[in-house]
Amino acid sequence: MKKPRHRVTDHAVLRYLERVQGIDIEAVRRELGARIDTACEGFEGMCAVNIEGISFRLSQNGNVTTCFERNRPEKGRSGPPRKRDIE
């Protein structure tokens, strides 16, 4: 597929999923937040949490910043796994 001339922002994709595809983005956000809260219970200062093969990265203030499949290296990451990436 040819690269589009116009870049589609994350905001536009979210609005498309919400308004055209009918996905309740806020419900997805609440569900993910609740699952991450449960997985983090009893632990402070975590930088990531793994749920069903998906790794969610957490910022220092507790925001979830990204997620990726655990068995696949992050995009742009090469070389051997870092110690913190190994359980």
XYZ file of C-alpha atoms in Angstrom:
87
model
C 0.000 0.000 0.000
C 1.281 3.430 -0.927
C 2.108 5.821 1.932
C -0.745 8.323 2.376
C -0.052 11.967 1.661
C -1.888 13.033 4.810
C -0.764 11.914 8.256
C -3.637 10.750 10.466
C -3.194 11.790 14.095
C -3.931 9.596 17.108
C -6.762 11.966 17.995
C -8.376 11.440 14.588
C -8.041 7.661 14.890
C -9.644 7.728 18.352
C -12.548 9.881 17.130
C -13.011 7.560 14.128
C -13.085 4.472 16.351
C -15.510 6.210 18.688
C -17.861 7.904 16.217
C -17.749 5.679 13.145
C -16.912 2.241 14.544
C -19.020 2.803 17.674
C -16.292 1.833 20.164
C -16.761 3.359 23.620
C -13.207 4.622 24.192
C -13.928 5.731 27.765
C -15.260 2.259 28.622
C -12.054 0.730 27.237
C -10.024 3.233 29.270
C -11.942 2.355 32.476
C -11.604 -1.396 31.870
C -7.849 -1.163 31.259
C -7.400 1.122 34.257
C -9.262 -1.275 36.545
C -7.270 -4.281 35.329
C -3.973 -2.413 35.747
C -5.008 -1.200 39.226
C -5.756 -4.796 40.238
C -2.424 -6.056 38.873
C -0.525 -3.311 40.727
C -2.284 -3.813 44.075
C 0.232 -3.965 46.907
C 3.136 -2.693 44.798
C 4.406 0.884 44.684
C 6.613 2.499 42.055
C 6.162 -0.120 39.360
C 7.366 0.832 35.862
C 5.406 -1.901 34.052
C 2.717 -4.484 34.605
C 2.056 -7.597 32.521
C -1.494 -8.775 31.885
C -2.267 -11.736 29.617
C 0.899 -11.348 27.531
C 0.630 -7.563 27.196
C 3.125 -5.297 28.970
C 1.760 -1.910 30.036
C 4.402 0.748 30.760
C 3.749 3.111 33.648
C 5.246 6.568 34.109
C 6.566 7.794 37.472
C 3.243 9.526 38.157
C 1.276 6.360 37.404
C 0.049 7.110 33.884
C -0.080 4.196 31.462
C 2.035 5.403 28.544
C 2.134 2.463 26.117
C 1.586 -1.247 25.736
C 3.049 -4.015 23.607
C 3.096 -7.782 23.305
C 5.609 -9.152 25.814
C 7.021 -11.757 23.437
C 7.842 -9.149 20.839
C 10.561 -6.515 21.307
C 9.531 -2.886 21.376
C 9.638 -1.147 18.011
C 13.077 0.285 17.415
C 14.626 -1.869 20.137
C 17.445 -4.122 19.050
C 20.088 -6.159 20.785
C 19.805 -8.556 23.687
C 16.981 -8.087 26.187
C 17.670 -5.808 29.116
C 17.697 -7.376 32.566
C 14.477 -5.556 33.500
C 12.751 -7.059 30.417
C 13.336 -10.595 31.661
C 11.151 -12.114 34.348
